[in-house]
PDB file of C-alpha atoms in Angstrom:
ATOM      1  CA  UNK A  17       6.148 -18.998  18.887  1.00 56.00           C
ATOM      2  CA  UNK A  18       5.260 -19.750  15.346  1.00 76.00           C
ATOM      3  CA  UNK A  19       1.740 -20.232  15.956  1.00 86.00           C
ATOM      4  CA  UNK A  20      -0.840 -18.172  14.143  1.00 86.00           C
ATOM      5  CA  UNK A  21      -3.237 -16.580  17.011  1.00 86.00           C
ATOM      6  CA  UNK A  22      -6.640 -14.422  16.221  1.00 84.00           C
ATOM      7  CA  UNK A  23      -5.910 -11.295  18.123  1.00 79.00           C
ATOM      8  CA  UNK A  24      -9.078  -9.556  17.431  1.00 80.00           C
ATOM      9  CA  UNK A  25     -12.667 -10.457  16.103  1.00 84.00           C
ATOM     10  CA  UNK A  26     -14.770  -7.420  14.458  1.00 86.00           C
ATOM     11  CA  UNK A  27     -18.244  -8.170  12.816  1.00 87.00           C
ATOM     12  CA  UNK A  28     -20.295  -5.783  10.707  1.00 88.00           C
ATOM     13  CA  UNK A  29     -24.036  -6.783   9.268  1.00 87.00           C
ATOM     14  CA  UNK A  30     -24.818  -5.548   5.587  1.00 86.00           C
ATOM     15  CA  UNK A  31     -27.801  -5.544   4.276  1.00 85.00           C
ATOM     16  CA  UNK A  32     -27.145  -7.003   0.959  1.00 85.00           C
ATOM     17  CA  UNK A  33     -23.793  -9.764  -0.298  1.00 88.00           C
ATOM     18  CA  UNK A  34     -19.996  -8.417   0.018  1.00 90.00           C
ATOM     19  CA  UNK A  35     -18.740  -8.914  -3.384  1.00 89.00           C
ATOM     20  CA  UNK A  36     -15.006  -7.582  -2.489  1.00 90.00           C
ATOM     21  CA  UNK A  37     -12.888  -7.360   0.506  1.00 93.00           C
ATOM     22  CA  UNK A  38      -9.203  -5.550  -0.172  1.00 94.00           C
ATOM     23  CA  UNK A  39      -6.696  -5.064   2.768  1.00 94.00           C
ATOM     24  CA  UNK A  40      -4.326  -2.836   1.956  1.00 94.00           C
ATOM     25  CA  UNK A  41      -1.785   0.158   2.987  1.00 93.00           C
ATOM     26  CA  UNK A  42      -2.195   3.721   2.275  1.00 91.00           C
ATOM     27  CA  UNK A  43       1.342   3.694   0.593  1.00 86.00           C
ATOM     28  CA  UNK A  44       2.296   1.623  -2.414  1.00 80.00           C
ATOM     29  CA  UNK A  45       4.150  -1.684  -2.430  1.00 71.00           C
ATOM     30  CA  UNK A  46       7.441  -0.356  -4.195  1.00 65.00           C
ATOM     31  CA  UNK A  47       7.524   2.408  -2.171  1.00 58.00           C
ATOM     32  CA  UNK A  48       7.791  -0.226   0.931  1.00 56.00           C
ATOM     33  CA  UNK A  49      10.494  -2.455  -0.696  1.00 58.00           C
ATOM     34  CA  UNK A  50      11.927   0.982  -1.782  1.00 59.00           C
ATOM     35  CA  UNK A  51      12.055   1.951   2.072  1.00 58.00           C
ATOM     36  CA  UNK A  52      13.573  -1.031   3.212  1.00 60.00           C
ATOM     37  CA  UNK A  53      17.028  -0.098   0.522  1.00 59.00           C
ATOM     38  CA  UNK A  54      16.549   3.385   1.972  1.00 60.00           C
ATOM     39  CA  UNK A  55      16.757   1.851   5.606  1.00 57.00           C
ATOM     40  CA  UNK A  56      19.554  -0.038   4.709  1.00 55.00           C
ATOM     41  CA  UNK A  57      21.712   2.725   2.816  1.00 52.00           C
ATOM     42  CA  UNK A  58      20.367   5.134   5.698  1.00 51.00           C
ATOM     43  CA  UNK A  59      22.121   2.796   8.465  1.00 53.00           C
ATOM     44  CA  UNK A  60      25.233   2.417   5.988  1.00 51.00           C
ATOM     45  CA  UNK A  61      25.593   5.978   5.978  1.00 46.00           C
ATOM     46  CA  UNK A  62      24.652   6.596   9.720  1.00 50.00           C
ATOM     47  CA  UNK A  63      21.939   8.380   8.788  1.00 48.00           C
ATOM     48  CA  UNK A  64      18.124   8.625  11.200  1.00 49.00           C
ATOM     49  CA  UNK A  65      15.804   5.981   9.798  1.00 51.00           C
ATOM     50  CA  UNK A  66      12.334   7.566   8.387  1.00 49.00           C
ATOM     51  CA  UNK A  67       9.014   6.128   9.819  1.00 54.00           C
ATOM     52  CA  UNK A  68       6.708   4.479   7.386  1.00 64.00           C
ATOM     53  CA  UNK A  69       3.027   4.230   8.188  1.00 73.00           C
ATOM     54  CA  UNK A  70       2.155   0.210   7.383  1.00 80.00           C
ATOM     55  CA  UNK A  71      -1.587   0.668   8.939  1.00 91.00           C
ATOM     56  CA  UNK A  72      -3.654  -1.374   7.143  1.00 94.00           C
ATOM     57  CA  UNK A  73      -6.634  -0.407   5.832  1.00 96.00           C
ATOM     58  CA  UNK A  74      -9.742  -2.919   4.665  1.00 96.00           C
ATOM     59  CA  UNK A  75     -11.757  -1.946   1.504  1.00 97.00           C
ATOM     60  CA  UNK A  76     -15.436  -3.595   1.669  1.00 96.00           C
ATOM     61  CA  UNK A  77     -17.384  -3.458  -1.312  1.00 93.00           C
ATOM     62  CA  UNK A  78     -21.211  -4.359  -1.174  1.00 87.00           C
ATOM     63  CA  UNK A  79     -24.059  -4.935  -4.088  1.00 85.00           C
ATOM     64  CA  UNK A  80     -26.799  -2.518  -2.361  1.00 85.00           C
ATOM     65  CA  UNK A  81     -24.641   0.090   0.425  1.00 89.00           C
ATOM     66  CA  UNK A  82     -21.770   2.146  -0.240  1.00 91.00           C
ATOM     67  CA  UNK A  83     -18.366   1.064  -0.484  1.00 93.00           C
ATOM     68  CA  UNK A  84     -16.386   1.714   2.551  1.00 95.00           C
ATOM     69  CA  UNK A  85     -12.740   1.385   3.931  1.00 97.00           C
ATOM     70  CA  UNK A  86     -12.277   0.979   7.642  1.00 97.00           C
ATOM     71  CA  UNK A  87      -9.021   2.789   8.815  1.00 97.00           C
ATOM     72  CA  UNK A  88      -6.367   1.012  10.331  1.00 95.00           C
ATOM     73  CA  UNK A  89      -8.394  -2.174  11.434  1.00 93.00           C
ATOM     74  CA  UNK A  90      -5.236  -3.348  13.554  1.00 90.00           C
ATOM     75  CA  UNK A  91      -5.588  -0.244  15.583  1.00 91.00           C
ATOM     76  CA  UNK A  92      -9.086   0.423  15.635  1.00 93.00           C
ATOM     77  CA  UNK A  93     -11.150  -2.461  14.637  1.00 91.00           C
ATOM     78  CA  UNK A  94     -14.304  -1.714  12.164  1.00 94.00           C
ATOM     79  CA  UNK A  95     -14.848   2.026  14.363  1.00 94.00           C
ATOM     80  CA  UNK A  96     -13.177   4.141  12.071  1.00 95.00           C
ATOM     81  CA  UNK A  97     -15.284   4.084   8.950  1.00 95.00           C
ATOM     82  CA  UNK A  98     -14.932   5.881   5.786  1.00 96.00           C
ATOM     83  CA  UNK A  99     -17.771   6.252   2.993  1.00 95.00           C
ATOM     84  CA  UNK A 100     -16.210   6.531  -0.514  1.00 95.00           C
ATOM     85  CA  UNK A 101     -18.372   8.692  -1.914  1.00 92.00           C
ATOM     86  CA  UNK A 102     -21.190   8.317  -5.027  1.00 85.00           C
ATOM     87  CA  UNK A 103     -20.221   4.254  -4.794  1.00 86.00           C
ATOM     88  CA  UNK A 104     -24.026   4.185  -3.420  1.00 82.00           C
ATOM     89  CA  UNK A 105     -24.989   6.147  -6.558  1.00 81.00           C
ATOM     90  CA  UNK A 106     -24.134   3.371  -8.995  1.00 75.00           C
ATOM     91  CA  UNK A 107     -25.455   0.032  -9.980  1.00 80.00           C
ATOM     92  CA  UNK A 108     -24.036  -2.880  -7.662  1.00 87.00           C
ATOM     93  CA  UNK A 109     -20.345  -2.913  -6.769  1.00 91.00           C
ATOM     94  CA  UNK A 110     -19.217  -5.876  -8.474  1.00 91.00           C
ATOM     95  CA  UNK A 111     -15.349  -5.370  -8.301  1.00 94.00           C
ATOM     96  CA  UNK A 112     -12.320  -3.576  -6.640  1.00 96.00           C
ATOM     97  CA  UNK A 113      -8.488  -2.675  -7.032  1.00 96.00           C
ATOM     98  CA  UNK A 114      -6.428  -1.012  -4.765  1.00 96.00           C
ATOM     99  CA  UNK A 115      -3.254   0.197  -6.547  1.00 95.00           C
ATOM    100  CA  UNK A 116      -0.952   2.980  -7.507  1.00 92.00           C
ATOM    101  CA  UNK A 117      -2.588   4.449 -10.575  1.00 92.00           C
ATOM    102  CA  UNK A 118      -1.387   7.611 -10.658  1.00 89.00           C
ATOM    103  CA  UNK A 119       2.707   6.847  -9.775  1.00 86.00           C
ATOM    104  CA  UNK A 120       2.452   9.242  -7.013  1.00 86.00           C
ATOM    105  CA  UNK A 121       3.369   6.615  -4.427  1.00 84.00           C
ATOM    106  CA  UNK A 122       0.269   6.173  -2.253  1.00 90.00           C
ATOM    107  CA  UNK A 123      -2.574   3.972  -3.720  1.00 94.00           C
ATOM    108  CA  UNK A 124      -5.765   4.935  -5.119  1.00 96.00           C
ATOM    109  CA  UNK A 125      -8.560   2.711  -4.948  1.00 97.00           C
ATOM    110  CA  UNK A 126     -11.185   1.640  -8.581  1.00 97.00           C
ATOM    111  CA  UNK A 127     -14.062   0.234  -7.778  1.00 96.00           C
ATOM    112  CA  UNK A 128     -16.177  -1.256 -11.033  1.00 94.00           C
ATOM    113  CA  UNK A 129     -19.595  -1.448 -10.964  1.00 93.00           C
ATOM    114  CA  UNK A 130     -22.637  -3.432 -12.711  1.00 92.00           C
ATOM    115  CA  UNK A 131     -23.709   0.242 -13.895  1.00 91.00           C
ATOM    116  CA  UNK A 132     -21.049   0.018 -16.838  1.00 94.00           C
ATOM    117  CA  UNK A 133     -19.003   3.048 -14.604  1.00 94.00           C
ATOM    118  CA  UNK A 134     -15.410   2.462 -13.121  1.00 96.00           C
ATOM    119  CA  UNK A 135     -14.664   5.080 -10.334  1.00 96.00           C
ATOM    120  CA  UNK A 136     -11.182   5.949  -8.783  1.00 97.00           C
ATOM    121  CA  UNK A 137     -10.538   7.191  -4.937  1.00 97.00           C
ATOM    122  CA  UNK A 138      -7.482   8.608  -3.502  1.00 96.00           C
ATOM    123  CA  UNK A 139      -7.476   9.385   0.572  1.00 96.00           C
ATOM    124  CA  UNK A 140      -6.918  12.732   1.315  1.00 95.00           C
ATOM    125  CA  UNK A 141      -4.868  13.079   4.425  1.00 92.00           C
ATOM    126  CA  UNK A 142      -6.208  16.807   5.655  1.00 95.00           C
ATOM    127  CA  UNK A 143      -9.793  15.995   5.568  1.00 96.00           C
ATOM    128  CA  UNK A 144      -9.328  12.254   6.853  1.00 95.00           C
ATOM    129  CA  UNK A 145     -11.540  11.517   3.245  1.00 96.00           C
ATOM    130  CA  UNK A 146     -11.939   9.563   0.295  1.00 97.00           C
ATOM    131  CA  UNK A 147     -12.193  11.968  -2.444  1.00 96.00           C
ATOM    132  CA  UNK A 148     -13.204  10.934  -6.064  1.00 95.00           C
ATOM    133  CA  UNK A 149     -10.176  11.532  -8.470  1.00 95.00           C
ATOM    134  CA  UNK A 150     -11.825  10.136 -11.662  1.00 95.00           C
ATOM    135  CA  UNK A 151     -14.318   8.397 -13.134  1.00 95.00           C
ATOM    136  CA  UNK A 152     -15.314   6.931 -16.878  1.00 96.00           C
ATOM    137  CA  UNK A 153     -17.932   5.311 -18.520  1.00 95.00           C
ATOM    138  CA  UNK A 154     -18.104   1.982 -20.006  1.00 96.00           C
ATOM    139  CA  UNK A 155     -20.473   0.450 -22.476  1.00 96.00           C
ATOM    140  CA  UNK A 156     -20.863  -2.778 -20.652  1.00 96.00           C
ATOM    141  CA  UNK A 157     -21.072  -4.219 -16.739  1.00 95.00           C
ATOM    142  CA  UNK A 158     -17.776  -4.114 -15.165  1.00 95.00           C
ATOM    143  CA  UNK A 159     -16.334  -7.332 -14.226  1.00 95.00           C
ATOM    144  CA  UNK A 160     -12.999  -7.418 -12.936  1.00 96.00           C
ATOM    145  CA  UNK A 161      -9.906  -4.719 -12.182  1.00 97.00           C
ATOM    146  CA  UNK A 162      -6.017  -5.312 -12.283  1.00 96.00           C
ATOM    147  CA  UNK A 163      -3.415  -3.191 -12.107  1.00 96.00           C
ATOM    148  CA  UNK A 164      -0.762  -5.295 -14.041  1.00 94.00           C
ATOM    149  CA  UNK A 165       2.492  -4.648 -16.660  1.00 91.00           C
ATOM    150  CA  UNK A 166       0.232  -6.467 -19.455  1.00 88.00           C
ATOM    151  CA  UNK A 167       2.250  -4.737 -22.024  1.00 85.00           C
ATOM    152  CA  UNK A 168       5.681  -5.892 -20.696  1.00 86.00           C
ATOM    153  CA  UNK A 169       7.139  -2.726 -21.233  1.00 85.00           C
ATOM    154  CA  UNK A 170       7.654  -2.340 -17.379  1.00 84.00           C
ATOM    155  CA  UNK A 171       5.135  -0.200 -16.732  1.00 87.00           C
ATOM    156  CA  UNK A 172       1.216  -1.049 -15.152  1.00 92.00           C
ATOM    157  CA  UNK A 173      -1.605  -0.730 -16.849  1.00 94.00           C
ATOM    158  CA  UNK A 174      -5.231  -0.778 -15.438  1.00 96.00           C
ATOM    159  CA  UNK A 175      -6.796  -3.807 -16.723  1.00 96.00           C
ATOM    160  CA  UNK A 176     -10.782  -3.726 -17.026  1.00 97.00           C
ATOM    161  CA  UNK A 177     -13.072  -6.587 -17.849  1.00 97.00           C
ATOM    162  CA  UNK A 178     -16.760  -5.823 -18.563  1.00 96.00           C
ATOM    163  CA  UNK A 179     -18.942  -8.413 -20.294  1.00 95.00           C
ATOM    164  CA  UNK A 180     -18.181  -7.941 -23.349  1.00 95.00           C
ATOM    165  CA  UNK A 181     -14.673  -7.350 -24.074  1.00 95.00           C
ATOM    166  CA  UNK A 182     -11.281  -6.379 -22.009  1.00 95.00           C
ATOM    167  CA  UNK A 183      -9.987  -3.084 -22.050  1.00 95.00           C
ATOM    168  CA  UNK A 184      -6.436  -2.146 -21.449  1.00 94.00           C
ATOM    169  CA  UNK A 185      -5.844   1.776 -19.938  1.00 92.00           C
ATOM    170  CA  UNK A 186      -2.758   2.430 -20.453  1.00 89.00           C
ATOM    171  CA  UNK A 187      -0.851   6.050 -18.858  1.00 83.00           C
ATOM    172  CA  UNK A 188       0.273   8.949 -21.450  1.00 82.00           C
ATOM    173  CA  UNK A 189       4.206   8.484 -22.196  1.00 79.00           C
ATOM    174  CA  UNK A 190       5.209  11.903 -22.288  1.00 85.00           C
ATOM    175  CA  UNK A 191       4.188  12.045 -18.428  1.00 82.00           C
ATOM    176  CA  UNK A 192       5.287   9.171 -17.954  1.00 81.00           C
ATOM    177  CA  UNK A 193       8.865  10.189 -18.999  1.00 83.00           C
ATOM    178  CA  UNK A 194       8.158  13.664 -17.556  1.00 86.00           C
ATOM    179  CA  UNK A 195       7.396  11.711 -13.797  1.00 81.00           C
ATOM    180  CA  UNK A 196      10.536   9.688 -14.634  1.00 80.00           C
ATOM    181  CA  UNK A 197      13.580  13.007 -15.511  1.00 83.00           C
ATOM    182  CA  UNK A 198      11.813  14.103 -12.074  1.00 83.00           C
ATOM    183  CA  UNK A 199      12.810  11.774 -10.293  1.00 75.00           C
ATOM    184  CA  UNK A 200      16.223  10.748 -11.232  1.00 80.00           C
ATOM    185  CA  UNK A 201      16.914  14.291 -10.666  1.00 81.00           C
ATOM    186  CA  UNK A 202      15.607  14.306  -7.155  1.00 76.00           C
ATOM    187  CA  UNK A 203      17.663  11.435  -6.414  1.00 74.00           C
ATOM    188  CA  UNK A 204      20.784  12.539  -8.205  1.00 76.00           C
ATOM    189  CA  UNK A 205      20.225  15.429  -5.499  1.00 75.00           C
ATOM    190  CA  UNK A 206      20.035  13.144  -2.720  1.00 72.00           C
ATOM    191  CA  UNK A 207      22.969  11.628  -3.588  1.00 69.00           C
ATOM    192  CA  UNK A 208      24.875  14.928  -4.021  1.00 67.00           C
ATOM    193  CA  UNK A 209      23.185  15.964  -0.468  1.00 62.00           C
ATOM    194  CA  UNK A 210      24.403  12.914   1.379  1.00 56.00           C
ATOM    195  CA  UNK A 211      28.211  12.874   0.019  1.00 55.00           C
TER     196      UNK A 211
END
């Protein structure tokens, strides 16, 4: 049918206001639409399809307790629970992105925070963890996160707003281009593989 229907209800008390709820997949939204060609050109070639983990994950961001993603809601609800850690450590969560900031194909996760610090996560799959990749100082309260092609050039940058200004990080080019020869050459490979 083409009726919506609640299949599951999940409820968690905090002890101080959400300010950000993200739901959101462990790998990046190009490398999806990037799967789906490779599905296609796959069943073109009779080729076996590759399996692509779409669990969705929910980021929940809170002004007192830690931040925290809860794995695979669909599957398991709010029971699998993962601290990101030193978001406790900080002034109030006030904002979140979840994007992929450093082109590797699975998405990191920035959290901003009212204590003028912007911290990045990536999941580690072998520990089943959130580890912290990076983190950097501002001189103002975050505000608000993007991950956006501001610049038009085609390539994201990670948009910060504190109070007092905006602040556009933008990736080196020379690893950029580096990332770039690397992967044309994989896929020229590919290419010569499957012929």
């Amino acid at each position: 049918t083409d009726k919506h229907v609640v299949t599951g209800l999940w409820r968690y008390d905090y002890d101080g206001p959400v300010l950000s709820c993200r739901l959101f997949t462990d790998q990046s939204a190009s490398v999806l639409r990037d799967n789906e060609f490779k599905r296609k050109l796959r069943a073109a070639m009779d080729a076996p399809d590759v399996v692509v983990d779409t669990s969705v994950h929910l980021l929940v961001t809170n002004s007192i307790e830690s931040s925290v993603v809860y794995r695979d809601v669909l599957a398991n609800g709010l029971n699998k629970r993962l601290v990101l850690p030193a978001s406790k450590r900080c002034d109030a969560t006030v904002t979140s992105c979840v994007a992929d900031i450093d082109m590797d194909a699975t998405n990191e996760i920035a959290i901003g925070t009212y204590g003028h610090e912007l911290i990045v996560y990536k999941y580690n799959t072998e520990s089943d963890s959130y580890e912290l990749l990076w983190e950097r100082l501002f001189a103002h309260p975050l505000q608000s996160i993007a991950y956006i092609d501001l610049t038009g050039d085609g390539l994201k940058e990670l948009i910060v707003l504190t109070v007092k200004g905006l602040h556009v990080m933008q990736h080196h080019l020379e690893n950029t281009v580096q990332l770039c020869h690397k992967r044309v050459k994989r896929l020229l490979q590919s290419l010569a593989i499957s012929e």
